[in-house]
Amino acid sequence: RGRVVESGGGAAQAGGSLRLSCRASGFAARDAAYLCMGWFRQTPGKEREGVAAFSYDTGLSFYADSLNGRFTISPDNGAQKSIALQIDNLQEDDTAMYICAAGAHGCSLSPSTFSAWGQGTQVTVSS
């Protein structure tokens, strides 16, 4: 059964940068080639928000329109089926639980795309 594990996160200063990583495992070989891995974020009382996703099938990346280019998702070439999320020019509004997800049927920022979800890693930005 597929699963994902996040790493990175923590406390950071506004204006700085942070890098989150996520590794997928347990997916069948036939699904791994089509894997979509993505990041969502959630704060208390708000809906889970799609941040970015990457398709291993097409090599395409998807981003939420509201993020103004400060987020970059990329495959981690040092490890199979591992992605990184770089967040630049951190803002206090970026404070959230960042949750990694993976799925093997299409790729988008819709939660229904993903079948495996991580526990999340907390990012806290202060001024």
Coordinates of N, CA and C in Angstrom, one line a residue:
R1 N 0.9 -1.2 0.0 CA 0.0 0.0 0.0 C 0.9 1.2 0.0
G2 N 0.5 2.2 -0.8 CA 1.4 3.4 -0.9 C 1.3 4.3 0.3
R3 N 2.4 4.9 0.6 CA 2.4 5.8 1.7 C 3.5 6.9 1.4
V4 N 3.4 8.0 2.2 CA 4.3 9.1 2.0 C 4.7 9.6 3.4
V5 N 5.9 10.1 3.5 CA 6.5 10.6 4.7 C 7.2 11.9 4.4
E6 N 6.8 12.9 5.2 CA 7.3 14.3 5.0 C 8.5 14.5 6.0
S7 N 9.4 15.4 5.6 CA 10.5 15.9 6.4 C 10.7 17.4 6.1
G8 N 11.4 18.0 7.0 CA 11.6 19.5 6.9 C 10.6 20.2 7.7
G9 N 10.4 21.4 7.4 CA 9.5 22.2 8.2 C 10.1 22.8 9.4
G10 N 9.3 23.4 10.3 CA 9.8 24.0 11.5 C 9.6 25.5 11.5
A11 N 10.4 26.2 12.3 CA 10.2 27.6 12.5 C 11.1 28.4 11.6
A12 N 10.6 29.5 11.0 CA 11.4 30.3 10.1 C 11.0 31.7 10.2
Q13 N 11.9 32.6 9.8 CA 11.7 34.0 9.8 C 11.0 34.4 8.5
A14 N 10.1 35.4 8.6 CA 9.6 36.0 7.4 C 10.6 36.5 6.5
G15 N 10.5 36.3 5.2 CA 11.5 36.7 4.2 C 12.5 35.6 3.9
G16 N 12.6 34.6 4.7 CA 13.5 33.6 4.5 C 13.0 32.5 3.6
S17 N 13.7 31.3 3.6 CA 13.3 30.2 2.7 C 13.2 29.0 3.6
L18 N 12.5 28.0 3.1 CA 12.3 26.7 3.7 C 12.2 25.7 2.7
R19 N 12.7 24.5 3.0 CA 12.6 23.4 2.0 C 11.9 22.2 2.7
L20 N 10.9 21.7 2.1 CA 10.2 20.5 2.7 C 10.5 19.3 1.7
S21 N 10.6 18.1 2.2 CA 10.8 16.9 1.4 C 9.7 15.9 1.7
C22 N 9.4 15.1 0.7 CA 8.4 14.0 0.9 C 8.9 12.8 0.0
R23 N 8.8 11.7 0.7 CA 9.2 10.4 0.0 C 8.0 9.5 -0.1
A24 N 7.8 8.9 -1.2 CA 6.7 7.9 -1.4 C 7.3 6.5 -1.4
S25 N 6.6 5.6 -0.9 CA 7.0 4.2 -1.0 C 5.8 3.3 -1.0
G26 N 6.0 2.0 -1.3 CA 4.9 1.1 -1.3 C 4.0 1.0 -2.4
F27 N 4.2 1.9 -3.4 CA 3.3 1.8 -4.6 C 3.8 0.7 -5.5
A28 N 2.8 0.1 -6.2 CA 3.1 -1.0 -7.1 C 3.9 -0.4 -8.3
A29 N 4.8 -1.2 -8.8 CA 5.7 -0.7 -9.9 C 4.9 -0.1 -11.1
R30 N 3.8 -0.7 -11.4 CA 3.0 -0.2 -12.5 C 2.4 1.1 -12.2
D31 N 2.2 1.5 -11.0 CA 1.7 2.8 -10.6 C 2.8 3.8 -10.4
A32 N 3.9 3.4 -10.0 CA 5.0 4.3 -9.6 C 5.4 5.2 -10.8
A33 N 5.3 4.7 -12.0 CA 5.7 5.4 -13.2 C 4.7 6.6 -13.5
Y34 N 3.5 6.5 -12.9 CA 2.5 7.5 -13.2 C 2.2 8.3 -11.9
L35 N 3.1 8.2 -11.0 CA 2.8 8.8 -9.7 C 2.7 10.4 -9.8
C36 N 1.7 10.9 -9.1 CA 1.6 12.3 -8.9 C 1.8 12.6 -7.4
M37 N 2.7 13.5 -7.1 CA 3.0 13.8 -5.7 C 2.7 15.3 -5.5
G38 N 2.1 15.6 -4.4 CA 1.7 17.0 -4.2 C 1.8 17.4 -2.7
W39 N 1.7 18.7 -2.6 CA 1.7 19.3 -1.2 C 0.4 20.1 -1.0
F40 N -0.2 19.9 0.1 CA -1.3 20.7 0.6 C -0.9 21.4 1.9
R41 N -1.7 22.4 2.3 CA -1.5 23.0 3.6 C -2.8 23.3 4.2
Q42 N -2.8 23.3 5.6 CA -4.0 23.5 6.3 C -3.8 24.2 7.6
T43 N -4.6 25.1 7.9 CA -4.6 25.8 9.2 C -5.9 25.5 9.9
P44 N -5.9 25.6 11.2 CA -7.2 25.3 12.0 C -8.3 26.2 11.5
G45 N -9.5 25.5 11.3 CA -10.7 26.2 10.9 C -10.8 26.5 9.4
K46 N -9.8 26.1 8.6 CA -9.8 26.4 7.2 C -9.7 25.0 6.4
E47 N -10.2 25.1 5.2 CA -10.1 23.9 4.4 C -8.7 23.6 3.9
R48 N -8.4 22.4 3.6 CA -7.1 22.0 3.1 C -6.9 22.7 1.7
E49 N -5.8 23.3 1.5 CA -5.5 24.1 0.3 C -4.4 23.4 -0.5
G50 N -4.7 23.1 -1.7 CA -3.6 22.6 -2.6 C -2.6 23.6 -2.9
V51 N -1.3 23.2 -2.8 CA -0.2 24.1 -3.0 C 0.5 23.9 -4.3
A52 N 1.0 22.6 -4.5 CA 1.7 22.3 -5.7 C 1.7 20.8 -5.9
A53 N 1.8 20.4 -7.2 CA 1.9 18.9 -7.5 C 2.8 18.7 -8.6
F54 N 3.4 17.5 -8.6 CA 4.3 17.1 -9.7 C 4.0 15.8 -10.2
S55 N 3.9 15.6 -11.6 CA 3.6 14.4 -12.2 C 4.9 13.7 -12.7
Y56 N 5.2 12.5 -12.2 CA 6.3 11.7 -12.7 C 6.0 11.2 -14.1
D57 N 4.7 11.2 -14.5 CA 4.4 10.7 -15.8 C 4.7 11.7 -16.9
T58 N 4.3 12.9 -16.7 CA 4.5 14.0 -17.7 C 5.6 14.9 -17.4
G59 N 6.1 14.9 -16.2 CA 7.1 15.9 -15.8 C 6.6 17.3 -15.6
L60 N 5.3 17.4 -15.6 CA 4.7 18.8 -15.4 C 4.4 19.0 -13.9
S61 N 4.4 20.3 -13.6 CA 4.2 20.8 -12.2 C 2.9 21.6 -12.2
F62 N 2.2 21.6 -11.1 CA 0.9 22.4 -11.0 C 1.0 23.2 -9.7
Y63 N 0.6 24.5 -9.8 CA 0.6 25.4 -8.7 C -0.7 26.0 -8.4
A64 N -1.0 26.3 -7.2 CA -2.2 27.1 -6.9 C -1.9 28.6 -7.4
D65 N -2.9 29.1 -8.0 CA -2.8 30.5 -8.6 C -2.5 31.5 -7.6
S66 N -2.9 31.3 -6.4 CA -2.7 32.4 -5.3 C -1.3 32.5 -4.7
L67 N -0.4 31.6 -5.1 CA 0.9 31.6 -4.4 C 1.9 32.5 -5.0
N68 N 1.7 33.2 -6.0 CA 2.6 34.2 -6.5 C 4.0 33.8 -6.8
G69 N 4.2 32.6 -7.2 CA 5.5 32.2 -7.6 C 6.5 31.9 -6.5
R70 N 6.1 31.9 -5.3 CA 7.1 31.7 -4.2 C 7.3 30.3 -3.9
F71 N 6.6 29.4 -4.5 CA 6.7 28.0 -4.2 C 7.2 27.2 -5.4
T72 N 8.1 26.3 -5.2 CA 8.7 25.5 -6.3 C 8.7 24.0 -5.9
I73 N 8.0 23.2 -6.7 CA 8.0 21.8 -6.4 C 9.0 21.1 -7.4
S74 N 9.7 20.2 -7.0 CA 10.7 19.5 -7.9 C 11.0 18.1 -7.4
P75 N 11.3 17.2 -8.3 CA 11.7 15.9 -7.9 C 13.1 16.0 -7.3
D76 N 13.3 15.2 -6.3 CA 14.5 15.1 -5.6 C 15.3 14.0 -6.3
N77 N 16.3 14.5 -7.1 CA 17.0 13.5 -7.9 C 17.9 12.6 -7.2
G78 N 18.1 12.8 -5.9 CA 18.9 11.9 -5.1 C 18.1 10.7 -4.6
A79 N 16.8 10.7 -4.8 CA 16.0 9.6 -4.3 C 14.9 9.3 -5.2
Q80 N 14.5 8.1 -5.4 CA 13.3 7.8 -6.3 C 12.0 8.2 -5.6
K81 N 11.1 8.7 -6.3 CA 9.8 9.1 -5.9 C 9.9 9.9 -4.6
S82 N 10.7 11.0 -4.7 CA 10.8 11.9 -3.6 C 10.7 13.3 -4.2
I83 N 10.0 14.2 -3.6 CA 9.8 15.5 -4.1 C 10.2 16.5 -3.0
A84 N 10.6 17.7 -3.4 CA 10.9 18.8 -2.5 C 10.0 20.0 -2.8
L85 N 9.6 20.7 -1.8 CA 8.9 22.0 -1.9 C 9.7 23.1 -1.4
Q86 N 10.2 24.0 -2.2 CA 10.9 25.1 -1.8 C 10.0 26.3 -1.6
I87 N 10.0 26.9 -0.5 CA 9.2 28.1 -0.2 C 10.1 29.3 0.0
D88 N 10.0 30.3 -0.8 CA 10.9 31.5 -0.7 C 10.1 32.7 -0.3
N89 N 10.8 33.7 0.2 CA 10.1 34.9 0.7 C 9.0 34.5 1.6
L90 N 9.3 33.7 2.7 CA 8.2 33.3 3.6 C 7.4 34.4 4.2
Q91 N 6.2 34.2 4.3 CA 5.3 35.2 4.9 C 4.5 34.5 6.1
E92 N 4.1 35.3 7.0 CA 3.4 34.8 8.2 C 2.2 34.0 7.8
D93 N 1.6 34.3 6.7 CA 0.4 33.6 6.2 C 0.7 32.2 5.7
D94 N 2.0 31.9 5.5 CA 2.5 30.6 5.1 C 2.4 29.6 6.3
T95 N 2.3 30.1 7.5 CA 2.2 29.2 8.7 C 1.0 28.3 8.5
A96 N 1.3 27.0 8.6 CA 0.3 25.9 8.3 C 1.0 24.6 8.5
M97 N 0.1 23.6 8.6 CA 0.6 22.2 8.5 C 0.7 21.8 7.0
Y98 N 1.8 21.4 6.6 CA 2.0 21.1 5.2 C 2.0 19.6 5.1
I99 N 1.1 19.1 4.2 CA 0.8 17.7 4.1 C 1.1 17.2 2.7
C100 N 1.9 16.2 2.6 CA 2.3 15.6 1.3 C 1.3 14.5 0.9
A101 N 1.1 14.3 -0.4 CA 0.1 13.3 -0.8 C 0.7 12.7 -2.1
A102 N 0.2 11.5 -2.4 CA 0.6 10.8 -3.7 C -0.5 10.0 -4.2
G103 N -0.6 9.9 -5.5 CA -1.6 9.1 -6.2 C -1.1 8.7 -7.5
A104 N -1.8 7.7 -8.1 CA -1.3 7.2 -9.4 C -2.4 7.2 -10.5
H105 N -3.3 8.1 -10.4 CA -4.4 8.2 -11.4 C -4.6 9.7 -11.7
G106 N -3.8 10.2 -12.6 CA -3.9 11.6 -13.0 C -3.1 12.5 -12.0
C107 N -3.1 13.8 -12.3 CA -2.4 14.7 -11.5 C -3.0 16.1 -11.5
S108 N -3.3 16.6 -10.4 CA -3.9 17.9 -10.2 C -3.8 18.3 -8.8
L109 N -4.4 19.4 -8.4 CA -4.4 19.9 -7.0 C -5.7 19.5 -6.4
S110 N -6.5 18.7 -7.0 CA -7.7 18.2 -6.4 C -7.4 17.1 -5.4
P111 N -7.9 17.2 -4.2 CA -7.6 16.1 -3.2 C -8.0 14.7 -3.6
S112 N -9.0 14.6 -4.5 CA -9.4 13.3 -5.0 C -8.4 12.6 -5.8
T113 N -7.4 13.3 -6.3 CA -6.3 12.8 -7.1 C -5.4 11.8 -6.3
F114 N -5.4 12.0 -5.0 CA -4.4 11.4 -4.1 C -5.0 10.3 -3.3
S115 N -4.3 9.2 -3.2 CA -4.7 8.0 -2.4 C -3.9 7.8 -1.1
A116 N -2.7 8.4 -1.0 CA -1.9 8.3 0.2 C -1.6 9.7 0.7
W117 N -1.7 9.9 2.0 CA -1.5 11.1 2.7 C -0.6 11.0 3.8
G118 N 0.3 12.0 4.0 CA 1.2 12.0 5.1 C 0.6 12.6 6.4
Q119 N 1.4 12.5 7.4 CA 0.9 13.1 8.7 C 1.0 14.6 8.7
G120 N 1.9 15.2 7.9 CA 2.1 16.6 7.8 C 3.3 17.0 8.6
T121 N 3.8 18.2 8.2 CA 4.9 18.8 8.9 C 4.6 20.3 9.1
Q122 N 4.8 20.8 10.3 CA 4.3 22.1 10.7 C 5.4 23.1 10.2
V123 N 4.9 24.2 9.6 CA 5.7 25.3 9.3 C 5.2 26.5 10.0
T124 N 6.0 27.2 10.7 CA 5.6 28.4 11.5 C 6.6 29.5 11.1
V125 N 6.0 30.6 10.6 CA 6.7 31.8 10.1 C 6.5 32.9 11.0
S126 N 7.5 33.6 11.5 CA 7.3 34.7 12.4 C 8.1 35.9 11.8
S127 N 7.7 37.1 12.2 CA 8.3 38.3 11.7 C 9.4 38.7 12.6

